Each structure stands twice: as C-alpha cells, then as structure tokens.
mmCIF file of C-alpha atoms and ligand atoms in Angstrom:
data_model
loop_
_atom_site.group_PDB
_atom_site.id
_atom_site.type_symbol
_atom_site.label_atom_id
_atom_site.label_comp_id
_atom_site.label_asym_id
_atom_site.label_seq_id
_atom_site.Cartn_x
_atom_site.Cartn_y
_atom_site.Cartn_z
ATOM 1 C CA MET A 30 8.538 152.651 -57.160
ATOM 2 C CA ALA A 31 7.486 150.967 -53.951
ATOM 3 C CA ARG A 32 8.410 147.640 -55.431
ATOM 4 C CA ARG A 33 11.876 148.750 -56.302
ATOM 5 C CA GLN A 34 12.413 149.969 -52.818
ATOM 6 C CA LEU A 35 11.272 146.611 -51.525
ATOM 7 C CA LEU A 36 13.786 144.780 -53.595
ATOM 8 C CA ILE A 37 16.604 147.033 -52.555
ATOM 9 C CA ARG A 38 15.823 145.929 -49.038
ATOM 10 C CA ASP A 39 16.274 142.332 -50.162
ATOM 11 C CA ARG A 40 19.538 143.071 -51.791
ATOM 12 C CA THR A 41 21.016 144.570 -48.698
ATOM 13 C CA VAL A 42 20.201 141.661 -46.433
ATOM 14 C CA GLY A 43 21.517 141.689 -42.936
ATOM 15 C CA THR A 44 20.065 143.778 -40.179
ATOM 16 C CA THR A 45 16.426 143.118 -39.357
ATOM 17 C CA PRO A 46 15.100 139.812 -38.019
ATOM 18 C CA ARG A 47 13.359 139.185 -41.349
ATOM 19 C CA ARG A 48 16.607 139.648 -43.134
ATOM 20 C CA SER A 49 18.475 137.232 -40.940
ATOM 21 C CA ILE A 50 15.782 134.647 -41.571
ATOM 22 C CA LEU A 51 16.278 135.207 -45.247
ATOM 23 C CA LEU A 52 20.018 134.748 -44.927
ATOM 24 C CA GLN A 53 19.613 131.488 -43.068
ATOM 25 C CA ARG A 54 17.291 130.234 -45.740
ATOM 26 C CA VAL A 55 19.642 131.248 -48.472
ATOM 27 C CA GLY A 56 22.397 129.413 -46.655
ATOM 28 C CA ALA A 57 20.285 126.296 -46.475
ATOM 29 C CA ALA A 58 19.328 126.440 -50.087
ATOM 30 C CA VAL A 59 22.641 125.506 -51.645
ATOM 31 C CA LEU A 60 21.907 125.552 -55.285
ATOM 32 C CA VAL A 61 22.091 122.175 -56.920
ATOM 33 C CA ALA A 62 19.920 123.056 -59.913
ATOM 34 C CA CYS A 63 16.857 121.214 -61.050
ATOM 35 C CA ALA A 64 16.413 117.529 -60.494
ATOM 36 C CA LEU A 65 15.994 115.843 -63.804
ATOM 37 C CA LEU A 66 13.872 112.821 -64.441
ATOM 38 C CA PRO A 67 14.380 110.652 -67.490
ATOM 39 C CA ALA A 68 12.047 111.497 -70.324
ATOM 40 C CA THR A 69 10.027 108.571 -71.487
ATOM 41 C CA ALA A 70 9.615 108.400 -75.205
ATOM 42 C CA PRO A 71 6.266 107.116 -76.361
ATOM 43 C CA SER A 72 6.529 103.496 -77.353
ATOM 44 C CA ALA A 73 5.731 102.080 -80.692
ATOM 45 C CA THR A 74 5.675 103.466 -84.167
ATOM 46 C CA THR A 75 8.810 102.581 -86.011
ATOM 47 C CA GLN A 76 8.928 104.594 -89.173
ATOM 48 C CA PRO A 77 11.733 106.040 -91.244
ATOM 49 C CA ALA A 78 13.436 108.781 -89.234
ATOM 50 C CA THR A 79 13.906 111.378 -91.910
ATOM 51 C CA PRO A 80 11.105 111.936 -94.387
ATOM 52 C CA THR A 81 12.230 112.931 -97.813
ATOM 53 C CA GLY A 82 10.776 115.993 -99.516
ATOM 54 C CA PRO A 83 9.061 118.927 -97.829
ATOM 55 C CA ARG A 84 7.582 118.319 -94.405
ATOM 56 C CA VAL A 85 3.810 117.989 -94.311
ATOM 57 C CA PRO A 86 2.221 120.764 -92.208
ATOM 58 C CA ASN A 87 0.998 119.518 -88.837
ATOM 59 C CA GLU A 88 0.240 122.247 -86.360
ATOM 60 C CA LEU A 89 -1.037 119.764 -83.821
ATOM 61 C CA GLY A 90 2.430 118.232 -83.510
ATOM 62 C CA ARG A 91 4.950 118.570 -80.697
ATOM 63 C CA ILE A 92 7.157 121.521 -79.846
ATOM 64 C CA PRO A 93 10.407 121.011 -77.935
ATOM 65 C CA ILE A 94 10.926 123.247 -74.911
ATOM 66 C CA VAL A 95 14.631 122.766 -74.404
ATOM 67 C CA GLU A 96 16.210 123.471 -71.036
ATOM 68 C CA TRP A 97 19.752 124.517 -70.307
ATOM 69 C CA HIS A 98 21.389 125.163 -66.972
ATOM 70 C CA GLN A 99 25.084 125.995 -66.902
ATOM 71 C CA VAL A 100 27.051 126.450 -70.098
ATOM 72 C CA VAL A 101 30.664 125.874 -69.085
ATOM 73 C CA ALA A 102 33.953 124.236 -70.092
ATOM 74 C CA ALA A 103 32.811 120.619 -69.992
ATOM 75 C CA ASP A 104 29.627 118.557 -70.006
ATOM 76 C CA GLY A 105 28.315 117.389 -66.651
ATOM 77 C CA THR A 106 25.198 117.148 -64.560
ATOM 78 C CA TYR A 107 23.179 120.298 -65.312
ATOM 79 C CA LYS A 108 26.066 121.424 -67.514
ATOM 80 C CA VAL A 109 26.801 121.525 -71.199
ATOM 81 C CA SER A 110 30.117 122.560 -72.720
ATOM 82 C CA ARG A 111 30.251 125.708 -74.788
ATOM 83 C CA GLU A 112 31.118 123.636 -77.880
ATOM 84 C CA ARG A 113 28.119 121.458 -77.276
ATOM 85 C CA PHE A 114 25.835 124.453 -76.755
ATOM 86 C CA ARG A 115 26.933 125.864 -80.114
ATOM 87 C CA ALA A 116 26.472 122.459 -81.743
ATOM 88 C CA GLU A 117 22.954 122.207 -80.316
ATOM 89 C CA LEU A 118 22.046 125.587 -81.786
ATOM 90 C CA ARG A 119 23.485 124.497 -85.141
ATOM 91 C CA GLU A 120 21.579 121.223 -85.038
ATOM 92 C CA LEU A 121 18.259 122.886 -84.214
ATOM 93 C CA HIS A 122 18.751 125.354 -87.026
ATOM 94 C CA ALA A 123 19.820 122.711 -89.539
ATOM 95 C CA ARG A 124 16.820 120.540 -88.707
ATOM 96 C CA GLY A 125 14.337 123.352 -89.327
ATOM 97 C CA TYR A 126 13.601 124.676 -85.841
ATOM 98 C CA VAL A 127 12.872 128.358 -85.206
ATOM 99 C CA PRO A 128 12.900 129.978 -81.724
ATOM 100 C CA VAL A 129 9.612 131.354 -80.386
ATOM 101 C CA ASN A 130 8.703 133.026 -77.132
ATOM 102 C CA LEU A 131 6.476 131.731 -74.344
ATOM 103 C CA SER A 132 3.991 134.542 -74.937
ATOM 104 C CA GLU A 133 3.574 133.447 -78.582
ATOM 105 C CA LEU A 134 2.953 129.898 -77.447
ATOM 106 C CA LEU A 135 0.371 130.943 -74.863
ATOM 107 C CA ASP A 136 -1.308 133.452 -77.158
ATOM 108 C CA LYS A 137 -1.192 131.082 -80.152
ATOM 109 C CA THR A 138 0.549 133.738 -82.221
ATOM 110 C CA MET A 139 3.641 131.804 -83.331
ATOM 111 C CA ASP A 140 4.644 132.999 -86.786
ATOM 112 C CA VAL A 141 6.912 130.292 -88.124
ATOM 113 C CA PRO A 142 7.747 129.848 -91.839
ATOM 114 C CA ALA A 143 6.187 126.947 -93.732
ATOM 115 C CA GLY A 144 7.873 123.636 -93.088
ATOM 116 C CA LYS A 145 9.548 124.845 -89.880
ATOM 117 C CA THR A 146 8.998 123.858 -86.255
ATOM 118 C CA PRO A 147 8.911 126.185 -83.247
ATOM 119 C CA VAL A 148 11.352 125.597 -80.386
ATOM 120 C CA LEU A 149 11.229 127.349 -77.019
ATOM 121 C CA PHE A 150 14.613 127.848 -75.371
ATOM 122 C CA THR A 151 14.593 127.950 -71.575
ATOM 123 C CA PHE A 152 17.552 128.846 -69.378
ATOM 124 C CA ASP A 153 17.242 128.039 -65.689
ATOM 125 C CA ASP A 154 19.031 129.349 -62.601
ATOM 126 C CA ALA A 155 20.460 132.693 -63.828
ATOM 127 C CA SER A 156 24.125 131.752 -63.527
ATOM 128 C CA PRO A 157 26.987 133.906 -64.848
ATOM 129 C CA SER A 158 27.773 131.081 -67.288
ATOM 130 C CA GLN A 159 24.576 132.051 -69.076
ATOM 131 C CA PHE A 160 25.202 135.785 -69.064
ATOM 132 C CA ARG A 161 28.530 137.391 -68.247
ATOM 133 C CA TYR A 162 29.599 140.931 -68.862
ATOM 134 C CA ILE A 163 33.180 141.892 -69.481
ATOM 135 C CA GLU A 164 34.571 145.412 -69.324
ATOM 136 C CA ARG A 165 36.327 146.526 -72.464
ATOM 137 C CA ASN A 166 37.721 150.061 -72.625
ATOM 138 C CA GLY A 167 35.239 151.248 -70.034
ATOM 139 C CA THR A 168 32.173 149.758 -71.732
ATOM 140 C CA LEU A 169 30.284 146.626 -70.873
ATOM 141 C CA VAL A 170 30.265 143.892 -73.485
ATOM 142 C CA VAL A 171 28.371 140.597 -73.384
ATOM 143 C CA ASP A 172 31.000 137.914 -72.906
ATOM 144 C CA PRO A 173 30.989 136.014 -76.226
ATOM 145 C CA THR A 174 31.701 132.789 -74.313
ATOM 146 C CA SER A 175 28.578 133.065 -72.147
ATOM 147 C CA ALA A 176 25.385 131.433 -73.425
ATOM 148 C CA VAL A 177 23.755 134.779 -74.224
ATOM 149 C CA GLY A 178 26.882 135.866 -76.127
ATOM 150 C CA MET A 179 26.968 132.642 -78.122
ATOM 151 C CA LEU A 180 23.244 132.740 -78.854
ATOM 152 C CA LEU A 181 23.355 136.370 -80.011
ATOM 153 C CA ASP A 182 26.344 135.572 -82.238
ATOM 154 C CA PHE A 183 24.459 132.670 -83.760
ATOM 155 C CA ILE A 184 21.411 134.837 -84.418
ATOM 156 C CA LYS A 185 23.593 137.464 -86.047
ATOM 157 C CA GLY A 186 24.755 134.864 -88.546
ATOM 158 C CA HIS A 187 21.287 133.361 -89.125
ATOM 159 C CA SER A 188 18.751 136.017 -90.055
ATOM 160 C CA ASP A 189 15.800 133.595 -89.819
ATOM 161 C CA TRP A 190 16.314 133.393 -86.059
ATOM 162 C CA LYS A 191 15.319 136.190 -83.678
ATOM 163 C CA ALA A 192 16.373 136.784 -80.096
ATOM 164 C CA LYS A 193 13.687 134.688 -78.421
ATOM 165 C CA GLY A 194 13.765 132.420 -75.416
ATOM 166 C CA LEU A 195 12.886 132.353 -71.767
ATOM 167 C CA PHE A 196 15.168 133.034 -68.825
ATOM 168 C CA CYS A 197 13.882 131.506 -65.577
ATOM 169 C CA LEU A 198 15.486 133.715 -63.006
ATOM 170 C CA LEU A 199 16.690 133.516 -59.447
ATOM 171 C CA PRO A 200 17.234 136.943 -57.908
ATOM 172 C CA ALA A 201 18.790 135.873 -54.623
ATOM 173 C CA ALA A 202 20.337 132.411 -54.644
ATOM 174 C CA GLU A 203 23.881 131.420 -53.787
ATOM 175 C CA ALA A 204 27.045 131.067 -55.830
ATOM 176 C CA GLY A 205 26.301 133.913 -58.203
ATOM 177 C CA HIS A 206 22.842 132.614 -59.095
ATOM 178 C CA ALA A 207 21.364 136.026 -58.480
ATOM 179 C CA PHE A 208 20.363 137.577 -61.800
ATOM 180 C CA PHE A 209 23.545 136.132 -63.362
ATOM 181 C CA GLY A 210 26.077 137.353 -60.865
ATOM 182 C CA ASP A 211 26.754 138.702 -57.472
ATOM 183 C CA LYS A 212 29.588 139.589 -55.132
ATOM 184 C CA GLY A 213 32.357 139.246 -57.684
ATOM 185 C CA ILE A 214 31.578 135.604 -58.463
ATOM 186 C CA ASP A 215 32.884 134.700 -61.903
ATOM 187 C CA GLY A 216 34.140 138.287 -62.237
ATOM 188 C CA GLN A 217 30.606 139.679 -62.127
ATOM 189 C CA LYS A 218 29.622 142.833 -60.264
ATOM 190 C CA THR A 219 26.472 143.051 -58.197
ATOM 191 C CA GLU A 220 25.494 146.331 -59.852
ATOM 192 C CA TRP A 221 25.345 144.649 -63.266
ATOM 193 C CA ARG A 222 22.498 142.347 -62.257
ATOM 194 C CA PHE A 223 19.528 144.542 -63.140
ATOM 195 C CA LYS A 224 21.302 145.721 -66.276
ATOM 196 C CA LYS A 225 21.504 142.131 -67.498
ATOM 197 C CA VAL A 226 17.818 141.440 -66.892
ATOM 198 C CA GLN A 227 16.922 144.693 -68.651
ATOM 199 C CA PHE A 228 19.201 143.824 -71.565
ATOM 200 C CA LEU A 229 17.517 140.451 -72.074
ATOM 201 C CA ALA A 230 14.061 142.014 -72.138
ATOM 202 C CA SER A 231 15.234 144.749 -74.520
ATOM 203 C CA GLN A 232 16.616 142.165 -76.952
ATOM 204 C CA GLY A 233 13.296 140.317 -77.176
ATOM 205 C CA PHE A 234 13.914 137.502 -74.727
ATOM 206 C CA GLU A 235 11.337 136.795 -72.013
ATOM 207 C CA LEU A 236 11.655 136.431 -68.251
ATOM 208 C CA CYS A 237 10.245 133.737 -66.021
ATOM 209 C CA ASN A 238 10.041 133.073 -62.309
ATOM 210 C CA HIS A 239 12.162 130.327 -60.735
ATOM 211 C CA THR A 240 11.469 131.393 -57.106
ATOM 212 C CA LEU A 241 13.525 133.725 -54.946
ATOM 213 C CA TRP A 242 16.396 131.329 -54.206
ATOM 214 C CA HIS A 243 15.524 127.970 -55.752
ATOM 215 C CA ALA A 244 13.306 126.798 -52.910
ATOM 216 C CA LYS A 245 11.956 123.267 -52.842
ATOM 217 C CA LEU A 246 8.341 124.326 -52.838
ATOM 218 C CA ASN A 247 7.029 120.964 -51.597
ATOM 219 C CA LYS A 248 8.536 121.388 -48.152
ATOM 220 C CA TYR A 249 7.376 124.855 -47.216
ATOM 221 C CA SER A 250 4.210 126.314 -45.775
ATOM 222 C CA ASP A 251 1.704 128.086 -47.995
ATOM 223 C CA ALA A 252 3.016 131.380 -46.662
ATOM 224 C CA VAL A 253 6.639 130.680 -47.589
ATOM 225 C CA VAL A 254 5.632 129.360 -51.023
ATOM 226 C CA GLN A 255 3.800 132.591 -51.736
ATOM 227 C CA GLU A 256 6.675 134.669 -50.444
ATOM 228 C CA GLN A 257 9.106 132.804 -52.720
ATOM 229 C CA LEU A 258 6.947 133.310 -55.781
ATOM 230 C CA ALA A 259 5.791 136.853 -55.066
ATOM 231 C CA ARG A 260 9.313 138.031 -54.355
ATOM 232 C CA GLY A 261 10.676 136.210 -57.410
ATOM 233 C CA ALA A 262 8.169 138.053 -59.593
ATOM 234 C CA MET A 263 8.682 141.283 -57.691
ATOM 235 C CA ALA A 264 12.425 141.166 -58.305
ATOM 236 C CA ILE A 265 11.815 140.935 -62.055
ATOM 237 C CA ASP A 266 9.395 143.846 -61.808
ATOM 238 C CA SER A 267 12.042 145.784 -59.930
ATOM 239 C CA ALA A 268 14.521 145.266 -62.772
ATOM 240 C CA VAL A 269 11.985 145.817 -65.571
ATOM 241 C CA PRO A 270 9.104 147.857 -64.103
ATOM 242 C CA GLY A 271 5.695 146.636 -65.176
ATOM 243 C CA TYR A 272 7.009 143.378 -66.619
ATOM 244 C CA ARG A 273 4.305 140.720 -66.888
ATOM 245 C CA VAL A 274 5.758 137.439 -65.641
ATOM 246 C CA ARG A 275 3.722 134.649 -67.242
ATOM 247 C CA GLY A 276 5.757 131.547 -66.452
ATOM 248 C CA LEU A 277 7.157 129.660 -63.487
ATOM 249 C CA ALA A 278 9.804 126.945 -63.660
ATOM 250 C CA LEU A 279 9.440 124.711 -60.607
ATOM 251 C CA PRO A 280 12.815 124.167 -58.896
ATOM 252 C CA TYR A 281 13.581 120.420 -59.057
ATOM 253 C CA GLY A 282 10.114 120.047 -60.644
ATOM 254 C CA LEU A 283 8.603 120.055 -57.143
ATOM 255 C CA TRP A 284 5.058 121.341 -56.680
ATOM 256 C CA PRO A 285 3.920 123.120 -53.546
ATOM 257 C CA LYS A 286 1.611 121.038 -51.361
ATOM 258 C CA ASN A 287 -1.154 123.392 -52.399
ATOM 259 C CA ARG A 288 -0.711 123.300 -56.185
ATOM 260 C CA ALA A 289 -2.973 126.264 -56.784
ATOM 261 C CA LEU A 290 -0.293 128.461 -55.206
ATOM 262 C CA ALA A 291 2.005 127.791 -58.161
ATOM 263 C CA PHE A 292 -0.418 129.804 -60.288
ATOM 264 C CA ASN A 293 -1.827 132.510 -58.048
ATOM 265 C CA GLY A 294 -0.981 133.953 -54.701
ATOM 266 C CA SER A 295 0.113 136.967 -52.770
ATOM 267 C CA TRP A 296 2.531 137.939 -50.080
ATOM 268 C CA TYR A 297 2.091 140.710 -47.609
ATOM 269 C CA ASP A 298 5.159 142.763 -47.034
ATOM 270 C CA THR A 299 5.078 144.036 -43.496
ATOM 271 C CA GLN A 300 7.586 146.781 -44.162
ATOM 272 C CA SER A 301 5.806 148.490 -47.018
ATOM 273 C CA LYS A 302 2.403 147.340 -45.718
ATOM 274 C CA ARG A 303 1.285 146.219 -49.123
ATOM 275 C CA SER A 304 0.322 142.984 -50.749
ATOM 276 C CA VAL A 305 2.294 141.705 -53.741
ATOM 277 C CA ARG A 306 0.361 139.407 -56.068
ATOM 278 C CA TYR A 307 1.592 137.010 -58.746
ATOM 279 C CA HIS A 308 -0.072 135.077 -61.548
ATOM 280 C CA HIS A 309 1.580 132.355 -63.636
ATOM 281 C CA GLU A 310 -0.261 131.048 -66.672
ATOM 282 C CA ALA A 311 2.433 128.509 -67.507
ATOM 283 C CA VAL A 312 4.302 126.170 -65.190
ATOM 284 C CA PHE A 313 7.314 124.211 -66.431
ATOM 285 C CA GLN A 314 8.388 120.751 -65.391
ATOM 286 C CA VAL A 315 12.041 119.738 -65.631
ATOM 287 C CA SER A 316 11.545 116.879 -68.093
ATOM 288 C CA GLY A 317 8.901 114.880 -69.952
ATOM 289 C CA GLY A 318 9.751 115.257 -73.646
ATOM 290 C CA PRO A 319 8.467 117.707 -76.257
ATOM 291 C CA ALA A 320 5.336 119.692 -75.393
ATOM 292 C CA ARG A 321 1.976 119.565 -77.083
ATOM 293 C CA SER A 322 1.002 122.226 -79.568
ATOM 294 C CA PRO A 323 -1.160 125.020 -78.146
ATOM 295 C CA PHE A 324 -3.688 124.031 -80.850
ATOM 296 C CA ASP A 325 -3.897 120.484 -79.497
ATOM 297 C CA PRO A 326 -7.047 120.253 -77.307
ATOM 298 C CA ALA A 327 -4.916 118.437 -74.689
ATOM 299 C CA PHE A 328 -2.385 121.301 -74.461
ATOM 300 C CA ASN A 329 -1.950 122.141 -70.808
ATOM 301 C CA PRO A 330 0.125 125.230 -70.072
ATOM 302 C CA LYS A 331 -0.215 124.536 -66.357
ATOM 303 C CA SER A 332 2.187 121.620 -66.677
ATOM 304 C CA LEU A 333 4.582 121.989 -69.584
ATOM 305 C CA PRO A 334 7.154 119.225 -70.093
ATOM 306 C CA ARG A 335 10.668 120.096 -71.183
ATOM 307 C CA VAL A 336 13.662 118.504 -72.869
ATOM 308 C CA PRO A 337 16.633 118.890 -70.503
ATOM 309 C CA LEU A 338 20.039 119.188 -72.129
ATOM 310 C CA GLN A 339 23.013 118.212 -70.013
ATOM 311 C CA GLY A 340 25.834 115.685 -69.862
ATOM 312 C CA GLY A 341 24.477 112.225 -70.686
ATOM 313 C CA THR A 342 21.594 113.436 -72.851
ATOM 314 C CA THR A 343 21.543 114.156 -76.541
ATOM 315 C CA LEU A 344 19.327 116.550 -78.352
ATOM 316 C CA SER A 345 19.454 114.332 -81.455
ATOM 317 C CA THR A 346 17.617 111.507 -79.685
ATOM 318 C CA THR A 347 14.578 113.710 -79.072
ATOM 319 C CA LEU A 348 14.692 115.330 -82.507
ATOM 320 C CA ASP A 349 14.992 111.915 -84.211
ATOM 321 C CA GLN A 350 11.927 110.761 -82.321
ATOM 322 C CA MET A 351 10.074 113.889 -83.413
ATOM 323 C CA ASP A 352 10.852 113.132 -87.058
ATOM 324 C CA LYS A 353 8.916 109.875 -86.776
ATOM 325 C CA PRO A 354 5.145 109.581 -86.990
ATOM 326 C CA GLY A 355 3.577 108.939 -83.615
ATOM 327 C CA ALA A 356 2.822 110.691 -80.361
ATOM 328 C CA TRP A 357 5.920 112.895 -80.519
ATOM 329 C CA ALA A 358 5.656 113.826 -84.212
ATOM 330 C CA ARG A 359 6.836 117.392 -84.645
ATOM 331 C CA TYR A 360 4.759 120.492 -85.208
ATOM 332 C CA VAL A 361 5.269 121.635 -88.778
ATOM 333 C CA SER A 362 4.040 125.076 -89.720
ATOM 334 C CA ASP A 363 1.954 125.759 -92.815
ATOM 335 C CA GLY A 364 3.370 129.286 -92.850
ATOM 336 C CA ASN A 365 -0.011 130.888 -92.223
ATOM 337 C CA PRO A 366 -0.577 132.076 -88.637
ATOM 338 C CA LYS A 367 -4.308 132.409 -89.332
ATOM 339 C CA THR A 368 -4.925 128.731 -90.017
ATOM 340 C CA VAL A 369 -4.217 125.574 -88.072
ATOM 341 C CA ALA A 370 -2.981 122.875 -90.444
ATOM 342 C CA GLN A 371 -3.927 119.357 -89.501
ATOM 343 C CA PRO A 372 -2.448 116.328 -91.204
HETATM 344 ZN ZN1 ZN B 4 16.696 125.388 -61.257
#
C-alpha cells in the first residue's frame, strides 16, 4: 500500500522541490528511444539456408529476442509499420518460432513443441502505439491497430501461440511514454495507464524495467541510477502489487558507470522514510543478434543481445542466418522439456 501511495505522488508531480527536480529531468529527457548498433553476424560458414526435412533438435542453439519500439503508419527509425509488424508475426510463425516468456528462459522451463524454436518478443518504451484503448459503447476495447491488439488477434487465429512477451516499461517519460499513454496523447487517458499494465500481466505477458523516464544511465550518479531503477520497478509494483520484475532493458544500451547497479540497488524515499530495493536477473542490450540458449554454458542473462526491428532492418536476414549451421544456428526443441538435446 505504501508503494502505491508513493507512486501516486510521482504521478501528481508539481509542488515539492523534489517534484520540480523530477519535472526538469523529465523535460531534459526527451524520448528518442534506444540507440541501435548494427548487429554483426558471425562470419564464415556458408551452408544451404533452408534444410529440407524435419529440423534436427539442438537445444544449445540461438534464440532470437526481437525488439520493437513504435508500431505506427510507416517504417522509420525505431518504427515499424502495422503491416510490417503483422508480416513479422506471420514470418516467425511460418518459420517455426513459438513465443516464450523471459521467466521461462531464465528458469529453463521453455516448453516448445519438437522442431520449433523459442522467440522472446520485447516491446520497449511503453508508447500508445503499442497499446491503445478505445471506448466503444462505454466499454474499453484494445485498439486492434495497436501492437497488443494485432498480437492478440494473431494469437486468436494461431492456437499454438500463447500471449507471451516482455513489455519494458517507462512509467513517467514524455510524449505519452508513460505506461502507454498520458494526458490525452494519442487519445489515451491517464487513468487507463495502470489498467493497461494490469491487462498485460493478466493475459500472460511479462513486465520489465526500462527506467523511470528513459534515463541515460551512464551520465548519472549512483544515487540517480538507483532512483531511476527503483522507481521504475516500484511503478510496476504499484500497478500490479507484488509483481516480480526480473528484467531491465538499458535505455540506449548504456550501462551505469557502476555496472553492478544495473542488477541490484535501492533508493531511499525521504517522504515515506523507507528504502525501495530492486533486483534484475536479466539485462537487455539493444542489439547484438540472437541470444544464446540458457542451456549453453556461455549463456549470460546479465547481458542479453537482441534483434532490433525497425526501418532499414529485416527480420528475414537474421532468421536466414539462423537456418545455417554456425555460431547463430537456431535452437530447435526436441519437444521434451526434461532433456537438453545436443546435435
Ligand atoms: Zn527505450
């Protein structure tokens, strides 16, 4: 309860000195979304792209962690068009990928049918383009043209996919990037914000920290870094009480000067006179290609690479590479969660 009260204070910024500091910082942190670095494909092995016949189980292979930002009318930097988003879902499905959650990856409990490959969807920045509500006859409906609407529609038509994926949230950034909407931006009402976060969790999606307002963690003091991360996690807890936040997506892929603070830290709230702690088991980069399998001894959840999807990139390029033997060869399930199939 105390936590919820704390967040309410954040949401009504404006009167105390602390609040005005927060406002200034929010003003400075104009949201540009994550900086993306080109993924470098491993050199070498040239083999036929598409093997014929059933895929050979290989549970030490790679798993793509795909990363979307805004899903809007046209492709651009940090943007994919709605048509392209749908096409990417279709392509992943057609090529034998099945969504899993971060917790299944970390706990090594992915239950994927034989011959299929897990994929982890990540959505950064909590924009209304990802999750919009519309009012229809007095009830709230997920906008079918927002990413969540399109994904849920796709799942409805493909029973082998479940509502899984990770939303890396900003509770208090600018331009509506505050739990998917704020202050009427994109037609969204401030009071819908918690409802959206709760809806995602209730559907089976998972929630991840992306800081309070997309702070560049490399340029702040240890104290501010911890405040950003503790309050990011606290905001999620305020929406879904007791929620265990296990992941952090670094804004722009920038580490704090003291890297350990990305994983553990605390922030003392002077108003409530209590300390708020956070713990992230997984930290996401913004690029780097498909991730290692959790069964690979070199799997490192503390620095997980991702496959960014935006204007100028194609999903097919990465998936083609994963269909070849070599360092990026895809994870292929043997259908038995109790065994780890090695080629
Ligand atoms: Zn971001």
